[in-house]
Short mmCIF file of C-alpha atoms in Angstrom, two decimals:
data_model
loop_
_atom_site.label_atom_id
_atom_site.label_comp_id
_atom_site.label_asym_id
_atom_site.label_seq_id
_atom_site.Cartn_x
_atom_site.Cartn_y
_atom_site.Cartn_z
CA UNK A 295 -28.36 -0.85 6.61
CA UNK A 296 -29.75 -2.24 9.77
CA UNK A 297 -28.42 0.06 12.34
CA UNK A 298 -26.23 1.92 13.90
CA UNK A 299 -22.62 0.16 14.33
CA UNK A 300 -20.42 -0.90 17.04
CA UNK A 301 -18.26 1.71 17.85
CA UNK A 302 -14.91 -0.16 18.73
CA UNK A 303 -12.40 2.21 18.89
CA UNK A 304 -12.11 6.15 19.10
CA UNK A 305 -10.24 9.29 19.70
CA UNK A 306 -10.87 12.31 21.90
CA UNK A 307 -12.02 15.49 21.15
CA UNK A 308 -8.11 16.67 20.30
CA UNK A 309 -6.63 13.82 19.40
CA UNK A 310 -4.43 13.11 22.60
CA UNK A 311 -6.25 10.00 24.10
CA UNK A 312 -7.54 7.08 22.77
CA UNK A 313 -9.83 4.20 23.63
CA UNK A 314 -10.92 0.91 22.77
CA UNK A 315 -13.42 -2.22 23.61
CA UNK A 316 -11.59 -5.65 24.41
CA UNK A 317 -13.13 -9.13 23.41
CA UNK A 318 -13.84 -9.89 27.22
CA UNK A 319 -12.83 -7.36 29.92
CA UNK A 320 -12.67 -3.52 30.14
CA UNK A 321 -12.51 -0.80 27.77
CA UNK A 322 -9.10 0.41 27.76
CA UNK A 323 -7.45 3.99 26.99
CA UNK A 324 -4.12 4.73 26.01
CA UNK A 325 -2.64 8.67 26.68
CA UNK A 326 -1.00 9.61 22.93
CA UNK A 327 0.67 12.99 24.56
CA UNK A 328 2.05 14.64 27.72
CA UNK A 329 2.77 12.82 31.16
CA UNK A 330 0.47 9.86 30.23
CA UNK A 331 1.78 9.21 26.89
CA UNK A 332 1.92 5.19 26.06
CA UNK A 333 0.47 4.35 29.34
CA UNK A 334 -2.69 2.26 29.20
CA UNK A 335 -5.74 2.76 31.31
CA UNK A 336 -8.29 0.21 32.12
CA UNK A 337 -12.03 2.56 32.47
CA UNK A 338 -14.49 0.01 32.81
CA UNK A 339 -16.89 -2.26 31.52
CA UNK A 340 -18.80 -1.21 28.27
CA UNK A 341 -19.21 -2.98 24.49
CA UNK A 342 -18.54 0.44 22.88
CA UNK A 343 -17.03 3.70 22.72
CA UNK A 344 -17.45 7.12 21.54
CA UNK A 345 -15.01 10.53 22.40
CA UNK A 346 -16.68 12.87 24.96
CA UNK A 347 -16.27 16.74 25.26
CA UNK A 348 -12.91 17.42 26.19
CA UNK A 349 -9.53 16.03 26.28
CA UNK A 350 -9.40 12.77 27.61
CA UNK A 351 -12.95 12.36 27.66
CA UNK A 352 -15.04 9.37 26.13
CA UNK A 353 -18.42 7.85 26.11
CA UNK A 354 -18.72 4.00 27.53
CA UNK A 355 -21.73 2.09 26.45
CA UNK A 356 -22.41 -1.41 28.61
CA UNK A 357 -25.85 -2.81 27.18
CA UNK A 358 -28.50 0.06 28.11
CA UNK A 359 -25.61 2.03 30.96
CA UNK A 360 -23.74 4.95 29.70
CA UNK A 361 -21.12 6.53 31.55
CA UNK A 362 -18.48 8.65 30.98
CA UNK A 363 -14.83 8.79 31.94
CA UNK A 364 -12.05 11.24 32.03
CA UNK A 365 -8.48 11.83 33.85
CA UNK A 366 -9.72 14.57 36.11
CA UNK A 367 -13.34 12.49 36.55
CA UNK A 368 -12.90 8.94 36.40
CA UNK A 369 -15.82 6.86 35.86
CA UNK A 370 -19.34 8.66 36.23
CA UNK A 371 -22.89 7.50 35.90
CA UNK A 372 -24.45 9.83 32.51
CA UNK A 373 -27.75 7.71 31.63
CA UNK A 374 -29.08 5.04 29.46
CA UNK A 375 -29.70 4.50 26.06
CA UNK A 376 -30.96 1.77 23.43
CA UNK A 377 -27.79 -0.53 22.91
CA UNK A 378 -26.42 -0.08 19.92
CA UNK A 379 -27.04 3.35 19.50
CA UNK A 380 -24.39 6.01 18.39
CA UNK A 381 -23.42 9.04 21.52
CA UNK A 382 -22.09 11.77 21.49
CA UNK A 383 -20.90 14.38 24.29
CA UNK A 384 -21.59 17.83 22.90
CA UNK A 385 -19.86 20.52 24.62
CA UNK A 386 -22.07 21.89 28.03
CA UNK A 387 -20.15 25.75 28.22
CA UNK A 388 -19.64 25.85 32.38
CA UNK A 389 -20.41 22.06 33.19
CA UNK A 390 -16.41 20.95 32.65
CA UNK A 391 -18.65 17.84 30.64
CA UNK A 392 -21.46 17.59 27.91
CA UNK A 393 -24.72 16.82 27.34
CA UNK A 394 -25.11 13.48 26.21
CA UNK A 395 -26.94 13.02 22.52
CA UNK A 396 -28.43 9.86 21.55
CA UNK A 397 -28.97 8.51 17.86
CA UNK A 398 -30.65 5.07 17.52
CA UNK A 399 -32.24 3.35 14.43
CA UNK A 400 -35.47 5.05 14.50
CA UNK A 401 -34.47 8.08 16.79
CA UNK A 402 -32.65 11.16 17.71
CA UNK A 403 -32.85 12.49 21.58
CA UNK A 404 -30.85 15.25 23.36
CA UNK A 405 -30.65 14.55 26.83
CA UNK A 406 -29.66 18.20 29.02
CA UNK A 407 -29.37 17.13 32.64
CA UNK A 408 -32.63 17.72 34.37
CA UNK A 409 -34.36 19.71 31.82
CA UNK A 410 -36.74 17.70 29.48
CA UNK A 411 -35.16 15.82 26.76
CA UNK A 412 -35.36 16.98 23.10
CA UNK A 413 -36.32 14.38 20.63
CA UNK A 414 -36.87 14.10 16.50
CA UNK A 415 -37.99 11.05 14.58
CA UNK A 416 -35.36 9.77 11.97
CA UNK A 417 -36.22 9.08 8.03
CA UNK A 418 -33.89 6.37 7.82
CA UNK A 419 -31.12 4.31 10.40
CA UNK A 420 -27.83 6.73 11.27
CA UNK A 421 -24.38 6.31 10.20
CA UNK A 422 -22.90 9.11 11.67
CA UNK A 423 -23.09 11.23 14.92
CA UNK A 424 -20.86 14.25 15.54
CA UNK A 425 -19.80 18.47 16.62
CA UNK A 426 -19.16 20.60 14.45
CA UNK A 427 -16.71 22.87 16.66
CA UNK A 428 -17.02 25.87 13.97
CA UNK A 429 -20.93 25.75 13.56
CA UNK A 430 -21.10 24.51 17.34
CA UNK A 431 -24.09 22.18 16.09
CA UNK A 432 -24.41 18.27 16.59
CA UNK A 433 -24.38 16.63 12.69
CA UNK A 434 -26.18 13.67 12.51
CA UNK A 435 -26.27 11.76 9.17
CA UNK A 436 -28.64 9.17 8.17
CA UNK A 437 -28.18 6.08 5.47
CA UNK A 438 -30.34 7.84 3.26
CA UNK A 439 -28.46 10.88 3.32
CA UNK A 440 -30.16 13.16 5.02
CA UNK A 441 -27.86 15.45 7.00
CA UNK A 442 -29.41 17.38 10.77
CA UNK A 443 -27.54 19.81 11.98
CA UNK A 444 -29.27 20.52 15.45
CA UNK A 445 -28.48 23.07 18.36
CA UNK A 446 -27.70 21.31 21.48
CA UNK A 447 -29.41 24.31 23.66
CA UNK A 448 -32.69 24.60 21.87
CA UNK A 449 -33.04 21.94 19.85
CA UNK A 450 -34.13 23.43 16.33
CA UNK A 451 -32.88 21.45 13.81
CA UNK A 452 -31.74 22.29 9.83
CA UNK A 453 -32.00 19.28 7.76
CA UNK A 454 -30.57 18.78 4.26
CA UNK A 455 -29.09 15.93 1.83
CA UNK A 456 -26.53 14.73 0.26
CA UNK A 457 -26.87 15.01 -3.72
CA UNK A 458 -27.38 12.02 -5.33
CA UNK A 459 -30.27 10.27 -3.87
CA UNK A 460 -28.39 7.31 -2.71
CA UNK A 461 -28.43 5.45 -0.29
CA UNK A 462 -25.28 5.09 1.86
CA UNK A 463 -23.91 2.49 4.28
CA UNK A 464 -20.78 4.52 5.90
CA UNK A 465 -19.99 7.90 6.80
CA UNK A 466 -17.57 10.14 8.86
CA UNK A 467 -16.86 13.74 9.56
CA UNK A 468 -13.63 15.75 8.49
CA UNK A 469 -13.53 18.93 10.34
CA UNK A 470 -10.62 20.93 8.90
CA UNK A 471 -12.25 20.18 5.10
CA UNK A 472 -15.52 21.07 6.75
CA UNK A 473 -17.77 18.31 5.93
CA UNK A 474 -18.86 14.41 5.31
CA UNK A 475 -16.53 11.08 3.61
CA UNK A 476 -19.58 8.92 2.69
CA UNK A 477 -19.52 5.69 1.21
CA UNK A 478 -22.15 4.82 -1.55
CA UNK A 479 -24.19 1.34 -0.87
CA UNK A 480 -24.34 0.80 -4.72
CA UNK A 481 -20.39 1.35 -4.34
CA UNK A 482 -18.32 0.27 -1.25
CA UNK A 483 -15.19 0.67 -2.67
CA UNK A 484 -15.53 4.62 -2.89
CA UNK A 485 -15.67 7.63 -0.71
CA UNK A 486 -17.10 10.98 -1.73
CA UNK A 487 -16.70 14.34 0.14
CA UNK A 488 -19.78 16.41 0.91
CA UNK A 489 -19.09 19.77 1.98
CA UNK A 490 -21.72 20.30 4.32
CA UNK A 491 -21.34 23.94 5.28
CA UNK A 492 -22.80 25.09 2.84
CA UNK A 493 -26.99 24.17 1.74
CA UNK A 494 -26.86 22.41 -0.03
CA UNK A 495 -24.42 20.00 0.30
CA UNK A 496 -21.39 20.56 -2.38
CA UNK A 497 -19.81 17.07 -3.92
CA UNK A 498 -15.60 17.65 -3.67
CA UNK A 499 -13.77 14.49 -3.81
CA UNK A 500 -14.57 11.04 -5.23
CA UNK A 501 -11.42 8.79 -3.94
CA UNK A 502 -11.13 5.24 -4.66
CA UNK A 503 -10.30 2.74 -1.15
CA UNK A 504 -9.31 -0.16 -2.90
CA UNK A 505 -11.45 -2.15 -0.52
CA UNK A 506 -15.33 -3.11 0.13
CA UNK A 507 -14.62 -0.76 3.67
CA UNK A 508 -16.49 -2.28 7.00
CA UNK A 509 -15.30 1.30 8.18
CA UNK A 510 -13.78 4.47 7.43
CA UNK A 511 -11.87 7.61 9.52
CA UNK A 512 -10.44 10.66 8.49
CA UNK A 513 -7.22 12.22 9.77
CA UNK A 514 -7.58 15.42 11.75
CA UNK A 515 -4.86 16.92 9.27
CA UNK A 516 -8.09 16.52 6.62
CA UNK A 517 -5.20 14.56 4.48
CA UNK A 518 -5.79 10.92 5.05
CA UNK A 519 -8.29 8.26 5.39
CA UNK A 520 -8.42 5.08 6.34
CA UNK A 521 -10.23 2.39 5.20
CA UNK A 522 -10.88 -0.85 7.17
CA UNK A 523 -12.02 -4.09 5.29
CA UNK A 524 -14.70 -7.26 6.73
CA UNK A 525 -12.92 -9.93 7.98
CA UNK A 526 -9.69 -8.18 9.65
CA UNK A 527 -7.92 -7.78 6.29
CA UNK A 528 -5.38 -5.17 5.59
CA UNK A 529 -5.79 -1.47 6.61
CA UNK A 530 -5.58 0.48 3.62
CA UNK A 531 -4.84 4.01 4.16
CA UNK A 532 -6.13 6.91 1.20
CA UNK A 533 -4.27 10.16 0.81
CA UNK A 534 -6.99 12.52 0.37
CA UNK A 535 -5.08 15.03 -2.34
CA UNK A 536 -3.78 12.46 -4.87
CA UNK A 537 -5.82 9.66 -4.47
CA UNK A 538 -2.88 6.89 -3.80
CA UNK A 539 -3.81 4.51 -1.47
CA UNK A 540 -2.06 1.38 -0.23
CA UNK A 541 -2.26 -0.88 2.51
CA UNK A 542 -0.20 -0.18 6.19
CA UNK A 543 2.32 -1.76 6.99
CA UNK A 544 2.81 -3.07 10.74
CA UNK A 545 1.66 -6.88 12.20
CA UNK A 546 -1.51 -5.01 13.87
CA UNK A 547 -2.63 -2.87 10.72
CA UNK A 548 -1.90 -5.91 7.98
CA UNK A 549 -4.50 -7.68 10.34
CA UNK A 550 -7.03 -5.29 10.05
CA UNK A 551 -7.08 -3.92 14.05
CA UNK A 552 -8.64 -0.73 15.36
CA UNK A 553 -7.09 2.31 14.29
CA UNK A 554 -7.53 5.47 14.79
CA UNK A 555 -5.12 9.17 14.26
CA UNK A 556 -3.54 10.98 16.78
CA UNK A 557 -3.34 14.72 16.97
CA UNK A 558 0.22 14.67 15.28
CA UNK A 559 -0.75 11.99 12.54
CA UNK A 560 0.60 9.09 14.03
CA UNK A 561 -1.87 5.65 12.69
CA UNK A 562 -2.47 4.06 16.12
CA UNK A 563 -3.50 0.43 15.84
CA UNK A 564 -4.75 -1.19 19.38
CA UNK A 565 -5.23 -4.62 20.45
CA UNK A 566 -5.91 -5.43 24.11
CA UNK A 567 -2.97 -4.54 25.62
CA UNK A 568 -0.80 -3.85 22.47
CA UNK A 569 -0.32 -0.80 20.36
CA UNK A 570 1.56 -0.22 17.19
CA UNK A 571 2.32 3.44 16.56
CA UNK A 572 3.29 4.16 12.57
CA UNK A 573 4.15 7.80 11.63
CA UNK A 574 1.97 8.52 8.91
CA UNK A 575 3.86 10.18 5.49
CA UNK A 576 4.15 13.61 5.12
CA UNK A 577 2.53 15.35 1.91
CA UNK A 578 5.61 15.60 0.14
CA UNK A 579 6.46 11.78 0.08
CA UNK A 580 3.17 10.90 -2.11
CA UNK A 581 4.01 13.17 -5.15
CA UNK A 582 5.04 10.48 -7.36
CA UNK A 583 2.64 11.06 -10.92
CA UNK A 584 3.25 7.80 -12.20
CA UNK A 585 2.54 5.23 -9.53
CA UNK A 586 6.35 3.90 -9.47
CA UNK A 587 7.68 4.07 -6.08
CA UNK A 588 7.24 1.37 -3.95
CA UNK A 589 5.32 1.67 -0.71
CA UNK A 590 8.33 1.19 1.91
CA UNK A 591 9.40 4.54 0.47
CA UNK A 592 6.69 6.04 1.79
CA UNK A 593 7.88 5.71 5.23
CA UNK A 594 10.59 6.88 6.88
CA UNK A 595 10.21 4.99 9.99
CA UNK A 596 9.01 1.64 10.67
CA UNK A 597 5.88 0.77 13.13
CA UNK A 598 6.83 0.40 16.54
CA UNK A 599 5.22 -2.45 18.84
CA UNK A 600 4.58 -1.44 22.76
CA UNK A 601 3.05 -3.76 25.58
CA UNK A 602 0.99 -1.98 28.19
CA UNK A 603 3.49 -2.11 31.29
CA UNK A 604 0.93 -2.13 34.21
CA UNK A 605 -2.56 -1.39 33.32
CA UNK A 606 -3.91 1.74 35.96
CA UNK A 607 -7.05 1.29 37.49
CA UNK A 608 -9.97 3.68 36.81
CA UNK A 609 -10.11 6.51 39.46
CA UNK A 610 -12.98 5.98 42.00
CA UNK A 611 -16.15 7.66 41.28
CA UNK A 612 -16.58 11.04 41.41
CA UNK A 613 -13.44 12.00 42.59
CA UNK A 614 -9.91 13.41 40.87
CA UNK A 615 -7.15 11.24 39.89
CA UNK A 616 -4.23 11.65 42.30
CA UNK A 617 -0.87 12.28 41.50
CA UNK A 618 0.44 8.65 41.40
CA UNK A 619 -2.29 7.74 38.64
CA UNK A 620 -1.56 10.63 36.62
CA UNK A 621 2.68 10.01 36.59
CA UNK A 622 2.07 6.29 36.37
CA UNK A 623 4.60 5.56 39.44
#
């Protein structure tokens, strides 16, 4: 590992927005429930993006500029940071936003408005960067797999490790399982589960992708991963309790796209102005023991293709969407 990685797609806090960079132009959103549902939103300029505090809410990273957007917000000035480096918006109680933390290759900084910033020195380049809602902490794990779990107010830090003494070259966070899917260097092809509230870190799972992943998400049901190979290959998608995994169907997954889940596990795949929606399978439709079914039994609906309409403008600065924006007339 180098570095931190491109963030290219991600989901809000809940699960009910999502947003995405575009190969030249602005980072668009696209509303996955309520009034807003399959309307896309152009926010602005940025070559990343990470989910902010709150619904709606994301992180927009254009070279050293950060800034945030939201529905109620629009587009608002937060800070800089090293490009390249992982954000995150951890919840500010009373400030309707966050504060912003930074992770970069050789750093972590917390950055609280006017007060003086918070910083720690990292062992090794970071792979992942996110709250933990139940321990109300920022987790921050690093390619040598050492886990911080620091408090956003004060600053103090816990730090830990993954067993194993490996070295590791993906990671994300599951919050209902309560802990880290990390993928091995010495093993790309395979995901193990750290439980990391408890010290130290328990080993759960070990699940087979199927693919040398370029990156990996977890479902915010805790049941699914998926797994997303160099080169735009095929999605492959990794039920968490039996191990089957096999690769999505849809034009936009089978070419390897963006994906991420929405709060009702939908797979959402999005491609400038295009987004494929595919109902995930429940539980019950993976119990086969023997392997034999064949995957279009897993679903009971087919993907669905949608073209942005009219992309809406980003609100102007500082002020509240009006009423037009938010209905889409």
């Amino acid at each position: 590992m180098t570095g931190p990685r491109r963030a290219e797609v991600a989901a809000d806090d809940d699960g009910t927005w999502c947003a995405w960079t575009s190969e030249s132009g602005p980072v668009r959103a696209l509303g996955l429930w309520g009034p807003r549902s399959g309307r896309i939103t152009e926010l602005g300029p940025g070559t990343s993006v990470y989910a902010g505090a709150g619904t709606g809410r994301f992180l927009l990273q254009d070279g050293a500029t950060v800034r945030s957007w939201s529905p109620a917000q629009g587009l608002r000035d937060e800070g800089t940071a090293e490009p390249g480096a992982l954000l995150l918006d951890a919840p500010a109680p009373g400030t309707g936003g966050g504060r912003l933390v930074v992770a970069s290759t050789e750093e972590l900084v917390l950055l609280a408005g006017a007060a003086d910033p918070v910083s720690r020195r990292l062992s090794a380049p970071p792979l992942l960067l996110a709250w933990q809602h139940r321990r109300r902490a920022v987790l921050c794990v690093l390619s040598d797999g050492t886990v911080l779990r620091t408090d956003p107010v004060t600053g103090t830090t816990e730090t830990a490790n993954l067993p194993g003494a490996e070295t590791y070259r993906l990671a994300c966070y599951e919050e209902v399982l309560g802990g880290v899917w990390a993928v091995p260097a010495a093993s790309p092809g395979t995901a193990r589960f750290h439980r990391t509230e408890t010290d130290p870190s328990d080993p759960v799972y070990r699940r087979e992708l199927g693919v040398e992943a370029d990156a990996i998400r977890a479902s915010h049901s805790g049941e699914w991963l998926i797994a997303r190979t160099p080169g735009r290959g095929p999605t492959r998608l990794v039920n968490v309790n039996s191990g089957r995994g096999f690769d999505v169907p849809g034009e936009l997954a089978a070419r390897g796209v963006p994906c991420v889940f929405s709060f009702d596990n939908r797979l959402i795949s999005v491609e400038g102005d295009t987004f494929e929606s595919l109902p995930v399978p429940a539980r019950a439709d993976i119990r086969s023991r023997d392997g034999s079914l064949e995957i279009d039994t897993f679903w009971s609906a087919p993907p669905q293709m949608h073209r942005a309409a009219r992309p809406q403008r980003p609100a102007p600065r500082n002020k509240e969407v009006g009423a037009d924006a938010r209905t889409g007339s």
